[in-house]
Amino acid sequence: MVVRRITTHKIQQMKRRGEPIPMVTAYDYTAARIVDASGIPMVLVGDSMGHVVLGFDSTIPVTVDDIVRASAAVVRGTTRPLVVADMPFLSYQIDTETALRNAARLIQEGGAQAVKLEGGKTVAPIVRRLADAGLAVMGHIGLTPQHVNQLGGYRVQGKTESAANQVMEDALSLQDAGAFAIVLELIPVELARRITEKLEIPTIGIGAGVHCDGQVQVFHDMLGLDPDFRPRHSGSYAELAPIIKNALVRYREDVSDRTFPTEAQSFYSDETRVSEFSPVEINDPAVSGD
Ligand code: KIV
């Protein structure tokens, strides 16, 4: 039986039916297989990989090649979820031809079903061009981490009335341009609620409260893979860093005191057993190769 991936239409239908839409990031095959098994319907190959996989202090150094490679791995690791690939910094703003070429790489080489890009009104013409070319596009407004140098940090956006109106305008212009859904990052709960009620397309929140149509979180944040960093909005679904660290410490100790590997992890050929346990044969030039 062929199992089909979840489509953008299905995601939009979930909004109409009032079914919340869970989404999580993944950047590699092994994590993607676990996400697949969880039943989460949408996966983001986010440029947050710049932080959690590559160790940069922003998403700005992430390249199209990075996302293409990661998307292909996530697609190989999943059967069911819709895979959305992030368009990295300056991969879509230079001109529409560049945007189309880079989006095409994420879809054709990366195998993603949709692309996501950051920005509101100003990127709406690019969203329209991509949508006209047949691509499924997800918007991303509120805190847009690729603008961190302009925004002066990772801060809640849309807190004043005029800033909130601007975020609302951005949401409407992305919908008009043909986006199939929009990420709302780090905006006040009431604003996210108003946008969600106003839009026909789904809103996917991150630090935007419970009224969004869906929620997205960064895999490493929600699973506690970094003992020194957990954003307040990610919740605490697991504390994996100490579990993994303890396993590695035990392994180091076992190797050091030679309690690993044991017989259970060892392999012998008949010949090895003979040569290992028979000093006479080891000295025999026919066995030692002298
Ligand atoms: O890159 C990413 O993980 C994202 C989410 C924070 C929405 O864009």
CSV table of C-alpha atoms in Angstrom, one decimal, residues 24-248:
chain,number,residue,atom,x,y,z
A,24,VAL,CA,8.6,20.2,14.9
A,25,THR,CA,12.0,20.7,13.3
A,26,ALA,CA,14.4,18.0,12.1
A,27,TYR,CA,17.7,18.2,10.4
A,28,ASP,CA,18.9,14.6,10.0
A,29,TYR,CA,17.7,11.1,9.0
A,30,THR,CA,17.7,9.5,12.5
A,31,ALA,CA,15.7,12.3,14.2
A,32,ALA,CA,13.4,12.4,11.2
A,33,ARG,CA,12.5,8.7,11.7
A,34,ILE,CA,11.6,9.4,15.3
A,35,VAL,CA,9.4,12.3,14.2
A,36,ASP,CA,7.8,10.2,11.6
A,37,ALA,CA,6.9,7.5,14.2
A,38,SER,CA,5.4,10.2,16.5
A,39,GLY,CA,2.6,11.0,14.0
A,40,ILE,CA,3.5,14.7,13.9
A,41,PRO,CA,2.1,15.9,10.5
A,42,MET,CA,4.5,18.6,9.5
A,43,VAL,CA,8.3,18.8,9.8
A,44,LEU,CA,10.4,21.9,9.3
A,45,VAL,CA,14.0,21.7,8.1
A,46,GLY,CA,14.7,25.0,9.8
A,47,ASP,CA,17.6,27.3,9.5
A,48,SER,CA,17.7,27.0,13.3
A,49,MET,CA,20.1,24.3,12.3
A,50,GLY,CA,22.6,27.2,12.4
A,51,HIS,CA,22.3,27.2,16.2
A,52,VAL,CA,21.5,23.7,17.2
A,53,VAL,CA,23.5,21.6,14.7
A,54,LEU,CA,26.2,23.9,13.4
A,55,GLY,CA,26.9,25.9,16.6
A,56,PHE,CA,26.6,29.5,15.1
A,57,ASP,CA,25.2,32.3,17.2
A,58,SER,CA,22.6,33.1,14.5
A,59,THR,CA,20.9,31.6,11.5
A,60,ILE,CA,22.6,33.9,9.1
A,61,PRO,CA,25.6,31.6,8.1
A,62,VAL,CA,23.2,28.8,7.0
A,63,THR,CA,23.4,28.2,3.3
A,64,VAL,CA,21.1,26.7,0.7
A,65,ASP,CA,23.5,23.7,0.4
A,66,ASP,CA,23.1,23.1,4.2
A,67,ILE,CA,19.3,23.0,3.9
A,68,VAL,CA,19.2,21.0,0.7
A,69,ARG,CA,21.4,18.3,2.3
A,70,ALA,CA,19.4,18.2,5.5
A,71,SER,CA,16.0,18.2,3.7
A,72,ALA,CA,17.0,15.2,1.7
A,73,ALA,CA,18.0,13.3,4.9
A,74,VAL,CA,14.7,14.3,6.5
A,75,VAL,CA,12.7,13.2,3.5
A,76,ARG,CA,14.5,9.9,3.5
A,77,GLY,CA,13.7,9.5,7.2
A,78,THR,CA,10.0,10.2,6.9
A,79,THR,CA,7.1,8.7,5.1
A,80,ARG,CA,4.1,10.7,6.2
A,81,PRO,CA,4.7,14.3,7.3
A,82,LEU,CA,4.7,17.3,5.0
A,83,VAL,CA,8.3,18.5,4.8
A,84,VAL,CA,8.9,22.2,4.8
A,85,ALA,CA,12.4,23.6,4.0
A,86,ASP,CA,13.6,27.0,5.2
A,87,MET,CA,15.0,29.4,2.6
A,88,PRO,CA,18.2,30.7,4.2
A,89,PHE,CA,19.3,34.3,4.7
A,90,LEU,CA,19.5,36.3,1.4
A,91,SER,CA,18.5,33.2,-0.7
A,92,TYR,CA,15.2,34.9,-1.8
A,93,GLN,CA,15.6,38.7,-1.4
A,94,ILE,CA,18.1,39.5,-4.2
A,95,ASP,CA,15.7,39.0,-7.0
A,96,THR,CA,12.9,36.7,-7.9
A,97,GLU,CA,15.0,34.6,-10.3
A,98,THR,CA,17.4,33.8,-7.5
A,99,ALA,CA,14.5,33.0,-5.2
A,100,LEU,CA,13.0,30.7,-7.7
A,101,ARG,CA,16.3,28.9,-8.4
A,102,ASN,CA,17.0,28.4,-4.7
A,103,ALA,CA,13.4,27.3,-3.9
A,104,ALA,CA,13.6,24.9,-6.8
A,105,ARG,CA,16.8,23.3,-5.3
A,106,LEU,CA,15.0,22.8,-1.9
A,107,ILE,CA,12.1,21.1,-3.7
A,108,GLN,CA,14.0,19.2,-6.4
A,109,GLU,CA,17.3,18.2,-4.7
A,110,GLY,CA,16.1,18.4,-1.1
A,111,GLY,CA,12.7,16.7,-1.8
A,112,ALA,CA,10.7,19.1,0.4
A,113,GLN,CA,7.1,19.7,-0.3
A,114,ALA,CA,7.1,23.4,0.7
A,115,VAL,CA,9.5,26.2,1.4
A,116,LYS,CA,9.3,28.8,4.2
A,117,LEU,CA,10.6,32.3,4.1
A,118,GLU,CA,10.8,35.2,6.6
A,119,GLY,CA,9.2,38.6,6.2
A,120,GLY,CA,5.8,40.2,5.6
A,121,LYS,CA,4.6,42.8,3.2
A,122,THR,CA,8.1,43.3,1.7
A,123,VAL,CA,8.5,39.7,0.7
A,124,ALA,CA,4.9,39.2,-0.5
A,125,PRO,CA,5.8,39.7,-4.2
A,126,ILE,CA,8.4,36.9,-3.9
A,127,VAL,CA,5.8,34.7,-2.2
A,128,ARG,CA,3.4,35.4,-5.1
A,129,ARG,CA,6.0,34.6,-7.7
A,130,LEU,CA,6.9,31.3,-6.0
A,131,ALA,CA,3.2,30.4,-5.6
A,132,ASP,CA,2.5,31.3,-9.2
A,133,ALA,CA,5.3,28.9,-10.2
A,134,GLY,CA,3.5,26.1,-8.3
A,135,LEU,CA,5.4,26.1,-5.1
A,136,ALA,CA,3.8,25.8,-1.7
A,137,VAL,CA,5.1,28.6,0.5
A,138,MET,CA,4.9,29.1,4.2
A,139,GLY,CA,5.3,32.7,5.6
A,140,HIS,CA,7.1,33.6,8.8
A,141,ILE,CA,6.5,36.9,10.7
A,142,GLY,CA,6.8,38.4,14.1
A,143,LEU,CA,10.3,37.6,15.3
A,144,THR,CA,12.2,36.8,12.1
A,145,PRO,CA,15.6,35.5,13.3
A,146,GLN,CA,17.3,36.3,9.9
A,147,HIS,CA,16.7,40.0,10.8
A,148,VAL,CA,18.4,39.7,14.2
A,149,ASN,CA,21.0,42.4,13.4
A,150,GLN,CA,18.2,44.9,12.6
A,151,LEU,CA,16.0,43.8,15.5
A,152,GLY,CA,18.8,44.0,18.0
A,153,GLY,CA,18.1,40.6,19.5
A,154,TYR,CA,15.6,37.9,19.8
A,155,ARG,CA,12.7,39.9,21.3
A,156,VAL,CA,8.9,39.7,21.4
A,157,GLN,CA,7.5,41.6,18.4
A,158,GLY,CA,4.2,43.5,17.9
A,159,LYS,CA,3.9,44.7,21.5
A,160,THR,CA,2.6,48.2,20.7
A,161,GLU,CA,-0.6,48.9,18.8
A,162,SER,CA,1.2,50.2,15.7
A,163,ALA,CA,3.6,47.3,15.7
A,164,ALA,CA,0.7,44.9,16.2
A,165,ASN,CA,-1.1,46.5,13.2
A,166,GLN,CA,2.1,46.0,11.1
A,167,VAL,CA,2.2,42.3,12.0
A,168,MET,CA,-1.5,41.9,11.1
A,169,GLU,CA,-0.8,43.7,7.8
A,170,ASP,CA,2.1,41.4,7.1
A,171,ALA,CA,-0.1,38.3,7.7
A,172,LEU,CA,-2.8,39.5,5.4
A,173,SER,CA,-0.4,40.4,2.6
A,174,LEU,CA,1.2,36.9,2.8
A,175,GLN,CA,-2.2,35.3,2.6
A,176,ASP,CA,-3.1,37.4,-0.4
A,177,ALA,CA,0.2,36.5,-2.0
A,178,GLY,CA,-0.7,32.8,-1.8
A,179,ALA,CA,1.1,31.5,1.3
A,180,PHE,CA,-0.5,28.2,2.5
A,181,ALA,CA,0.3,28.9,6.2
A,182,ILE,CA,2.2,31.4,8.3
A,183,VAL,CA,4.6,30.9,11.3
A,184,LEU,CA,3.9,33.5,14.0
A,185,GLU,CA,7.1,33.8,16.1
A,186,LEU,CA,7.3,35.5,19.5
A,187,ILE,CA,4.3,37.8,19.4
A,188,PRO,CA,1.7,38.5,22.2
A,189,VAL,CA,-1.0,35.9,22.7
A,190,GLU,CA,-3.9,38.4,21.9
A,191,LEU,CA,-2.3,39.5,18.7
A,192,ALA,CA,-1.7,35.8,17.6
A,193,ARG,CA,-5.4,35.2,18.4
A,194,ARG,CA,-6.6,38.1,16.3
A,195,ILE,CA,-4.5,37.1,13.3
A,196,THR,CA,-5.6,33.5,13.6
A,197,GLU,CA,-9.2,34.5,13.6
A,198,LYS,CA,-8.8,36.9,10.7
A,199,LEU,CA,-6.8,34.5,8.4
A,200,GLU,CA,-8.3,31.7,6.4
A,201,ILE,CA,-4.9,30.0,6.2
A,202,PRO,CA,-3.4,28.3,9.3
A,203,THR,CA,-1.1,30.1,11.7
A,204,ILE,CA,1.7,28.0,13.3
A,205,GLY,CA,2.9,29.6,16.5
A,206,ILE,CA,6.2,29.5,18.3
A,207,GLY,CA,6.1,31.6,21.5
A,208,ALA,CA,2.7,33.0,20.2
A,209,GLY,CA,0.3,31.3,22.6
A,210,VAL,CA,-2.4,28.7,22.5
A,211,HIS,CA,-4.8,30.3,20.0
A,212,CYS,CA,-2.7,29.6,16.9
A,213,ASP,CA,-3.9,26.9,14.6
A,214,GLY,CA,-0.7,24.9,15.2
A,215,GLN,CA,2.6,25.0,17.1
A,216,VAL,CA,6.1,24.5,16.0
A,217,GLN,CA,9.2,23.8,18.2
A,218,VAL,CA,12.8,23.2,17.6
A,219,PHE,CA,13.6,19.5,18.2
A,220,HIS,CA,16.7,20.2,20.4
A,221,ASP,CA,15.0,22.8,22.5
A,222,MET,CA,11.9,20.8,23.4
A,223,LEU,CA,13.9,17.6,24.1
A,224,GLY,CA,16.4,19.3,26.3
A,225,LEU,CA,19.5,18.5,24.2
A,226,ASP,CA,21.3,21.7,25.3
A,227,PRO,CA,21.8,21.7,29.1
A,228,ASP,CA,22.6,25.5,29.0
A,229,PHE,CA,19.7,26.7,26.7
A,230,ARG,CA,16.0,26.2,26.7
A,231,PRO,CA,13.8,29.0,25.5
A,232,ARG,CA,10.8,29.6,27.7
A,233,HIS,CA,8.3,28.9,24.9
A,234,SER,CA,9.7,25.4,24.1
A,235,GLY,CA,8.2,23.6,27.0
A,236,SER,CA,10.0,20.7,28.6
A,237,TYR,CA,9.1,17.4,27.0
A,238,ALA,CA,12.4,15.6,27.9
A,239,GLU,CA,15.7,16.2,29.5
A,240,LEU,CA,17.9,14.2,27.1
A,241,ALA,CA,21.3,16.0,27.6
A,242,PRO,CA,22.1,14.4,31.0
A,243,ILE,CA,20.8,11.0,29.9
A,244,ILE,CA,23.1,11.0,26.8
A,245,LYS,CA,26.0,12.5,28.9
A,246,ASN,CA,25.7,9.7,31.5
A,247,ALA,CA,25.7,7.0,28.9
A,248,LEU,CA,28.9,8.5,27.3
